[in-house]
Short mmCIF file of C-alpha atoms and ligand atoms in Angstrom, two decimals:
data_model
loop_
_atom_site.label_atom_id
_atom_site.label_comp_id
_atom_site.label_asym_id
_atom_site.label_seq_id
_atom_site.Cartn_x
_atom_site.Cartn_y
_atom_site.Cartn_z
CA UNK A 1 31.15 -2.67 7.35
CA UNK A 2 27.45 -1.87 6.37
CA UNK A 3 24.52 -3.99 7.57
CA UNK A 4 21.76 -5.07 5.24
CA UNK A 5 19.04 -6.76 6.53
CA UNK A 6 17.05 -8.61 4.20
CA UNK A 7 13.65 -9.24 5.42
CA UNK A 8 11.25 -12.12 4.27
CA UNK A 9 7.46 -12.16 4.98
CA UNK A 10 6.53 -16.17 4.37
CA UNK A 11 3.67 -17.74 4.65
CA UNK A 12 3.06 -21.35 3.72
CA UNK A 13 6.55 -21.32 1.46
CA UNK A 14 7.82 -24.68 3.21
CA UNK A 15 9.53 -25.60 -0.79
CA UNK A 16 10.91 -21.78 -0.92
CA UNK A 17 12.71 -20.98 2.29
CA UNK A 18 15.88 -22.71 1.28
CA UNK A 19 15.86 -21.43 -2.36
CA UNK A 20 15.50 -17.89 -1.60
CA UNK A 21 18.02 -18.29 1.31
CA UNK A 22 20.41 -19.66 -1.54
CA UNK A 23 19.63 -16.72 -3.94
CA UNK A 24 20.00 -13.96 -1.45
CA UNK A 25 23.59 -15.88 -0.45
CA UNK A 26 24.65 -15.54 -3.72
CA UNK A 27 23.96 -11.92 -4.47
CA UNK A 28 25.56 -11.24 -1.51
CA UNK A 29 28.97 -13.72 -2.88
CA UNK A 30 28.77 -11.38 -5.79
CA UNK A 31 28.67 -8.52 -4.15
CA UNK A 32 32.15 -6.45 -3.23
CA UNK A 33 33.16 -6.95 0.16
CA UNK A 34 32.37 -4.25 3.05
CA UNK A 35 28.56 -5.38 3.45
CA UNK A 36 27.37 -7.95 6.04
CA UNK A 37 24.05 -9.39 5.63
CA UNK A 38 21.01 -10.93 8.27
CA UNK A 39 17.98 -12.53 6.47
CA UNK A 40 15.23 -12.05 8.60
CA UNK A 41 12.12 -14.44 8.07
CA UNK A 42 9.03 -13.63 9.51
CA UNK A 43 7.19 -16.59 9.66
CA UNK A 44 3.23 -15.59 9.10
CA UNK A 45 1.65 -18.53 11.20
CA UNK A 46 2.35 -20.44 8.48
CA UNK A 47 0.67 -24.48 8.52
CA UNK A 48 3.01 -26.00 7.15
CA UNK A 49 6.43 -26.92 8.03
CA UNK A 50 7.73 -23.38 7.03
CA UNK A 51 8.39 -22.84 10.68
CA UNK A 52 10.58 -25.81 10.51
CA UNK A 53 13.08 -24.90 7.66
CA UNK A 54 13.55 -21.53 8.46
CA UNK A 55 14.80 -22.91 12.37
CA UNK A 56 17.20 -25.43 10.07
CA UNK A 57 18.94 -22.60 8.54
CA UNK A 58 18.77 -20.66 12.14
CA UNK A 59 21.12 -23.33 13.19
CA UNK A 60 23.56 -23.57 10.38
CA UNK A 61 23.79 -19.88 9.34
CA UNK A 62 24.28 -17.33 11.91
CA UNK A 63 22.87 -14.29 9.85
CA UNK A 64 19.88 -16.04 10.06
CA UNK A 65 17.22 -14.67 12.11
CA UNK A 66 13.41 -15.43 12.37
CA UNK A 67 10.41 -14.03 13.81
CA UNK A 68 7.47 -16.54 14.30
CA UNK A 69 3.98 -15.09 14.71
CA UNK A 70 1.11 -16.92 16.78
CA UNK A 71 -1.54 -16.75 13.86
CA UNK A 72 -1.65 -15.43 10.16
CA UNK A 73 -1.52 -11.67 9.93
CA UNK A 74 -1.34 -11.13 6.51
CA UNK A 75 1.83 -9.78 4.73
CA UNK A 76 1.55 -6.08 5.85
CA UNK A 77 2.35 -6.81 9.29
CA UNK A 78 4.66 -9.54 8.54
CA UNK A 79 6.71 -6.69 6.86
CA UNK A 80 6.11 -4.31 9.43
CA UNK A 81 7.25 -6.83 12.03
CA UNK A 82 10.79 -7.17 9.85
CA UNK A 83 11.13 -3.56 9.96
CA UNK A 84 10.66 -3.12 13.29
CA UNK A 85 13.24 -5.72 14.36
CA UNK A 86 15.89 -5.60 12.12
CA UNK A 87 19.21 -4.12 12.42
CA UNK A 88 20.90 -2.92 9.25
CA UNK A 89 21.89 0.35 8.05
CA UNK A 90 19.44 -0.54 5.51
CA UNK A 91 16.80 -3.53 4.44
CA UNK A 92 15.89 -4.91 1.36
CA UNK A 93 12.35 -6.48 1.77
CA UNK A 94 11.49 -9.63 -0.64
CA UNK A 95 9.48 -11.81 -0.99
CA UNK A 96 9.78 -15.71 -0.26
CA UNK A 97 8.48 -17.64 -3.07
CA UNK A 98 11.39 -15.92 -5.70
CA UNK A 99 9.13 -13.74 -7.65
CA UNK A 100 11.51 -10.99 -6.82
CA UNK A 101 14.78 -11.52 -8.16
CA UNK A 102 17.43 -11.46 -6.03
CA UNK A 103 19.69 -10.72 -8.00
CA UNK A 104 18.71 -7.30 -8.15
CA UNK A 105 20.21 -7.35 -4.84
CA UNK A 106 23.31 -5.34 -5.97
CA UNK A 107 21.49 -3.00 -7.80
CA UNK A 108 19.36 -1.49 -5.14
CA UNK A 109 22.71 -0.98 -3.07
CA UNK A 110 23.94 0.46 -5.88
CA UNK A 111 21.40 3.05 -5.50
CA UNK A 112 20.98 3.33 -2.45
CA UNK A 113 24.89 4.30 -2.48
CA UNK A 114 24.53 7.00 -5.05
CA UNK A 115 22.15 8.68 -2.34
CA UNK A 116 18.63 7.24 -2.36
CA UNK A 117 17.00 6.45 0.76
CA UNK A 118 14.05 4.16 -0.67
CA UNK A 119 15.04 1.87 -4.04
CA UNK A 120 11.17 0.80 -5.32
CA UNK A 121 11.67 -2.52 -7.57
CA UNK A 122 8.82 -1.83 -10.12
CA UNK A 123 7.55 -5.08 -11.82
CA UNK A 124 7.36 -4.49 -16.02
CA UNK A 125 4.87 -7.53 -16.10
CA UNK A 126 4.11 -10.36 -15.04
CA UNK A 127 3.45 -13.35 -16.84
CA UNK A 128 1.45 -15.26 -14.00
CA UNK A 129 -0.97 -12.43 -12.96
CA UNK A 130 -5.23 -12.69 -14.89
CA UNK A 131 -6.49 -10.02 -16.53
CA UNK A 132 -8.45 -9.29 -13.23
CA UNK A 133 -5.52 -8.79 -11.12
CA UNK A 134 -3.58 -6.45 -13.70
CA UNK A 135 -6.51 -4.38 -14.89
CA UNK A 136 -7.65 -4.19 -11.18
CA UNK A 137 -3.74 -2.97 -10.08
CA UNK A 138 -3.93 -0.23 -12.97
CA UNK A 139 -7.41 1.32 -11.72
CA UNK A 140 -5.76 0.90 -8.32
CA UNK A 141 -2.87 3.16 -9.40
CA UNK A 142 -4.81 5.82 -11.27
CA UNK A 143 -7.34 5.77 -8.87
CA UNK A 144 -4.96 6.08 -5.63
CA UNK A 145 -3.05 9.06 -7.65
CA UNK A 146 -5.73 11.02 -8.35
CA UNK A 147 -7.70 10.85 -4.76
CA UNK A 148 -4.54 11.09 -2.27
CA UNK A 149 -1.30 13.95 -1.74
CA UNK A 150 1.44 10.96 -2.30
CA UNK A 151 2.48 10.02 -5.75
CA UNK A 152 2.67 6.29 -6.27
CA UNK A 153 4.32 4.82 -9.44
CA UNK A 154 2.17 2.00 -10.89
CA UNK A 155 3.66 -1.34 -10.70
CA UNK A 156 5.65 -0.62 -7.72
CA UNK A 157 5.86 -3.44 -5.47
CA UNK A 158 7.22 -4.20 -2.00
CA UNK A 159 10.37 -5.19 -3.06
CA UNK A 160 12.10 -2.39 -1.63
CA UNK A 161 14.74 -1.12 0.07
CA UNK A 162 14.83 1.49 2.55
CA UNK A 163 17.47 3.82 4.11
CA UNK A 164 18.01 3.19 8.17
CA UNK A 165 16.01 7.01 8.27
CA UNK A 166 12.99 5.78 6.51
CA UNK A 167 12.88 2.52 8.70
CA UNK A 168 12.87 4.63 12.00
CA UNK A 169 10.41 6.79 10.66
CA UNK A 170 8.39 3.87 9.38
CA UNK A 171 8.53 2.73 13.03
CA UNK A 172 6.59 5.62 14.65
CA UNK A 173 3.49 4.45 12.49
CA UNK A 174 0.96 2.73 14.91
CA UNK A 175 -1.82 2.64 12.76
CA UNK A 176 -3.14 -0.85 12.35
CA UNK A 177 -4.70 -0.81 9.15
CA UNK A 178 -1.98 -0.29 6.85
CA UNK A 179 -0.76 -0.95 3.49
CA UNK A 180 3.35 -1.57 3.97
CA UNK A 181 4.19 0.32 0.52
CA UNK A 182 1.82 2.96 0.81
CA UNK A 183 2.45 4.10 3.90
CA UNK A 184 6.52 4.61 2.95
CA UNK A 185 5.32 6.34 -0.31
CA UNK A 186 3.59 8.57 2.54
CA UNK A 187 7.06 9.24 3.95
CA UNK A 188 8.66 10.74 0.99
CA UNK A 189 12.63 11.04 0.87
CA UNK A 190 14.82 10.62 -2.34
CA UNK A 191 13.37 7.58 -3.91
CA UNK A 192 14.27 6.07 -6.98
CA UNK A 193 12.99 2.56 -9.04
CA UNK A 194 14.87 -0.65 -10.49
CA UNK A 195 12.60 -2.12 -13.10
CA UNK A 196 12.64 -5.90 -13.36
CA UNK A 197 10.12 -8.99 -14.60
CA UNK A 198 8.55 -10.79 -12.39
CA UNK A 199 9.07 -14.60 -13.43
CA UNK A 200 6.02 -17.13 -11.65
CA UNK A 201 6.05 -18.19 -8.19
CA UNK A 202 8.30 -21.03 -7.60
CA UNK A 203 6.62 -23.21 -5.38
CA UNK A 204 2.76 -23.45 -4.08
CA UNK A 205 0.03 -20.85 -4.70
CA UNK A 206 -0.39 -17.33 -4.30
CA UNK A 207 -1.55 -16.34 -1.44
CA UNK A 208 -2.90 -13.40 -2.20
CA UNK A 209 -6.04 -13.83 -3.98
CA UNK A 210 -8.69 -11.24 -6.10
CA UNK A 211 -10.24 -10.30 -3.09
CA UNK A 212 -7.60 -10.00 -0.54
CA UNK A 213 -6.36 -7.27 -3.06
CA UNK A 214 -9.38 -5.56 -3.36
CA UNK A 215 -9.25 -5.46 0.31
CA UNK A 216 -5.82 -4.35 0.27
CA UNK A 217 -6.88 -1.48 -2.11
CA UNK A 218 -9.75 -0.30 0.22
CA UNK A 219 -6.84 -0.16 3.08
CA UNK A 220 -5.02 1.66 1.12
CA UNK A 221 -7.53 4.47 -0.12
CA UNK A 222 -8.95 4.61 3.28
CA UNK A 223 -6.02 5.11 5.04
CA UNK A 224 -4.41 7.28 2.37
CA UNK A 225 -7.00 10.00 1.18
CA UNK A 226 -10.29 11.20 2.67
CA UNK A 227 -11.57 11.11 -0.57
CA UNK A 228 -13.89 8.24 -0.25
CA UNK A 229 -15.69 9.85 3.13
CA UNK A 230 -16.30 13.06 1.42
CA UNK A 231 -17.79 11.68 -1.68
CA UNK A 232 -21.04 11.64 -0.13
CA UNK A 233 -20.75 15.05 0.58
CA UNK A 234 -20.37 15.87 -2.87
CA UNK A 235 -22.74 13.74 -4.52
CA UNK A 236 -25.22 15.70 -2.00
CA UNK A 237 -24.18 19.21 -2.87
CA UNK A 238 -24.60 18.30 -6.89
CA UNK A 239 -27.62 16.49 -6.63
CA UNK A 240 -29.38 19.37 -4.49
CA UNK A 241 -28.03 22.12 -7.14
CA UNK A 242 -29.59 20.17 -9.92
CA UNK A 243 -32.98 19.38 -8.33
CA UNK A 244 -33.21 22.56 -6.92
CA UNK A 245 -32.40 24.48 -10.11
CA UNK A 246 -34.82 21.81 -11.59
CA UNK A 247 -37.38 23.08 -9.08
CA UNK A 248 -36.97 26.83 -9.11
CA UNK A 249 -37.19 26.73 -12.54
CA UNK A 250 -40.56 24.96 -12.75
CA UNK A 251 -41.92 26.73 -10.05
CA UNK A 252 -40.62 30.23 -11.39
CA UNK A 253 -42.08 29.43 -14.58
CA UNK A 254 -45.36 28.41 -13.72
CA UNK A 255 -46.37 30.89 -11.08
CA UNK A 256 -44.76 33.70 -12.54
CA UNK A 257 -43.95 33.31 -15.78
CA UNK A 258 -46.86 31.08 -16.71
CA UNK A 259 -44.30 29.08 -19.20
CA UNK A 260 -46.42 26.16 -21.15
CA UNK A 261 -43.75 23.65 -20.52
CA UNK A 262 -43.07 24.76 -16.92
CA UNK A 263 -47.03 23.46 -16.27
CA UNK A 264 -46.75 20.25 -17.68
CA UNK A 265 -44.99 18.82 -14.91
CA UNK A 266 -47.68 17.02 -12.56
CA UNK A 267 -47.92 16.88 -8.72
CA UNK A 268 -46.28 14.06 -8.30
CA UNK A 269 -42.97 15.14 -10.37
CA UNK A 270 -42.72 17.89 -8.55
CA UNK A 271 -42.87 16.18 -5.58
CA UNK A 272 -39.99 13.96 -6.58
CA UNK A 273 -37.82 16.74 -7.20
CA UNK A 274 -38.68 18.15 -3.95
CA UNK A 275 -37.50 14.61 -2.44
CA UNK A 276 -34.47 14.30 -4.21
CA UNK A 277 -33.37 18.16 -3.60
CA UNK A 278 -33.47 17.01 0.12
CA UNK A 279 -31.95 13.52 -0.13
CA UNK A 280 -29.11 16.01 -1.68
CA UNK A 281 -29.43 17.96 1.32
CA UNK A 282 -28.97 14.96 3.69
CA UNK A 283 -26.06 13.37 1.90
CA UNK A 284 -24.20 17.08 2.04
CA UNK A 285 -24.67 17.08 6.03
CA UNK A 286 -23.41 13.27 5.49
CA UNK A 287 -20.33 14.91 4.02
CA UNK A 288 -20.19 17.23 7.07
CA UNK A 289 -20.19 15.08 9.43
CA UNK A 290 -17.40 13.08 7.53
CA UNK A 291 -15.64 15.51 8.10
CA UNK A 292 -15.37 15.32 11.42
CA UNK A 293 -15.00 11.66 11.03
CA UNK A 294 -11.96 12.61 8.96
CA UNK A 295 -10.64 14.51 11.72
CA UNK A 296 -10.92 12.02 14.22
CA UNK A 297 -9.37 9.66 12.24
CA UNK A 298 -6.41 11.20 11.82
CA UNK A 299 -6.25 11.99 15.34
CA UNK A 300 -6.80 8.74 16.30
CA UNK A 301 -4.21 7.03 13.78
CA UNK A 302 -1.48 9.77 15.46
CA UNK A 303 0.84 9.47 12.27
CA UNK A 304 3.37 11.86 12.23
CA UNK A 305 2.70 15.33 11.28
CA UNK A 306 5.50 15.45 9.28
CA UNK A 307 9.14 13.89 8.66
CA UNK A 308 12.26 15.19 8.65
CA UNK A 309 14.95 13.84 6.88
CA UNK A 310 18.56 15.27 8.97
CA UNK A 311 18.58 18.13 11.74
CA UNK A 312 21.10 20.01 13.49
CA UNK A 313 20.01 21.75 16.32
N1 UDP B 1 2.67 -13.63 2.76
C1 UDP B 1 2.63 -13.45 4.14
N2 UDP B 1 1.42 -13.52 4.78
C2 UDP B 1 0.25 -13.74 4.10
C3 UDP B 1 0.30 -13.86 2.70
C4 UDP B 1 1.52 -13.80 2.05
O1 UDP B 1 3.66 -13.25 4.78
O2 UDP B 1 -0.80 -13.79 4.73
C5 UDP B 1 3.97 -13.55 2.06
C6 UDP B 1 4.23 -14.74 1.15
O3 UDP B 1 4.82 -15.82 1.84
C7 UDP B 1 5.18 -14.13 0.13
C8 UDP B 1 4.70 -12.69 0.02
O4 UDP B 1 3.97 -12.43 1.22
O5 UDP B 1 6.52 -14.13 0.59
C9 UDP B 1 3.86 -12.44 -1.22
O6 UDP B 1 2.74 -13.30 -1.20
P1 UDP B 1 2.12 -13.92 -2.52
O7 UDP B 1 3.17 -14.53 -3.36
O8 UDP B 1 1.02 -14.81 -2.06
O9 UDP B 1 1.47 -12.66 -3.20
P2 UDP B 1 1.73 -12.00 -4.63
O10 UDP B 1 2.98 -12.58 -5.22
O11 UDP B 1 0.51 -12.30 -5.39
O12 UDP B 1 1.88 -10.55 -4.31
MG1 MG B 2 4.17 -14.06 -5.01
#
């Protein structure tokens, strides 16, 4: 018999615990036999009576498990805390308020019998999201691709599920600042995607607002590209070619060359070239010295150096 462990981060879902808990018992009625099942609920210091349904299904349903934390910790370390205590040859992570269908259950077993070792549900649309949060995802995306190594499919979500391997490798991770979803794109392995809609939250309010995003964003480009540090560094080195192009030039041509136009730049111009050429030359020692600061970062984050998928030795 195979173990899935289904793992829900809730926070503040008091009018979703039992739904879910029904949905994810049905897929799992549907399903062929040979798979047992624990839902894991990690309860986000939640204010409301959350706490108090999840302990109601605790008693009746022995699959159920729950892990209660002191104070909110936001969703990334509610998932992280599943992963690190569940027990199944694989988990399916979901959310709690039934945006992510569970349904799909079957599918991503499907796949993950054919081979794969992380299923990615990808949301299509959504028909709850503003413009802000969609057009702010898509820069997300591009941007993320284009500055980092790992290859991230827009739209992905963390409705995922991942292979035993991945979730011990996920658990070496001590970095503190993370972004769930990124970090096991980081990981690699055979991956593949199950597309679905994302229908509106069932009960309450998201609680993850514009700006928590953004903020999830920033984690994510910090923790997953150096870009950002180094851009200093290159803003520097371009704006101290320019200016001092700029300035060789007018020097060259007035002293030597005695060029009309070269002359008609006055003191003070010149001067401001002068100053930008060596605010350039400040921001590229900036850039130096984030590189160092890149260096001890990953040092101090101690993420693997690399993964390995199966050995014999
Ligand atoms: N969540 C959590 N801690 C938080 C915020 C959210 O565990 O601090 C859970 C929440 O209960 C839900 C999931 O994370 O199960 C997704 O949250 P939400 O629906 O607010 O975000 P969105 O659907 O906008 O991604
Ligand atoms: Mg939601």
């Amino acid at each position: 018999m195979k173990k899935i462990s289904i793992i829900i981060p809730a926070y503040n879902e008091e009018k979703n615990i039992i739904p879910i808990y029904k949905e994810i018992a049905k897929a799992f009625d549907i399903l062929e036999a040979g798979y047992i099942h624990e839902i894991f609920f990690i309860n986000d210091g939640s204010v409301d009576t959350t706490a108090g349904e999840i302990k109601k299904l605790v008693q009746k349903d022995k699959m159920v498990k729950y892990i209660e934390f002191s104070r909110n910790f936001g969703k990334e370390m509610a998932t992280s805390a599943g992963l690190n205590h569940c027990s199944g040859d694989a988990c399916i992570m979901i959310d709690a308020d039934s945006q992510h269908p569970a349904e799909l259950i079957s599918e991503f077993i499907k796949k993950w019998e054919q081979g794969f070792e992380v299923v990615i549900g990808v949301r299509k649309k959504s028909k709850s999201d503003s413009w802000p949060k969609k057009l702010g995802s898509q820069i997300f995306y591009k941007i993320l691709n284009k500055i980092s190594d790992i290859e991230v499919v827009p739209g992905s979500t963390d409705f995922r599920l991942l292979d035993r391997k991945v979730i011990n490798e996920f658990n070496r991770f001590t970095e503190t600042n993370r972004m769930t979803r990124g970090l096991i794109d980081w990981l690699g392995f055979k991956r593949s995607f199950i597309y679905f809609e994302a229908d509106d939250r069932l009960n309450g309010t998201a609680n993850y607002g514009f700006w928590e995003l953004v903020k999830l964003a920033m984690v994510g480009f910090v923790s997953l590209s150096f870009f950002p540090l180094k851009l200093a560094g290159y803003f520097g080195v371009l704006i101290s070619s320019l200016s001092g192009i700029a300035g060789l030039y007018i020097l060259i041509g007035k002293y030597i060359f005695h060029l009309k136009f070269a002359s008609t730049f006055s003191d003070a111009e010149n001067l401001a070239i002068f100053i930008v050429f060596l605010v350039g030359i400040i921001l590229t020692f900036l850039g130096l010295i984030s590189l160092y600061i890149a260096n001890i970062h990953s040092e101090v984050v101690n993420r693997p150096m690399y993964v390995v998928r199966e050995k014999e030795i």
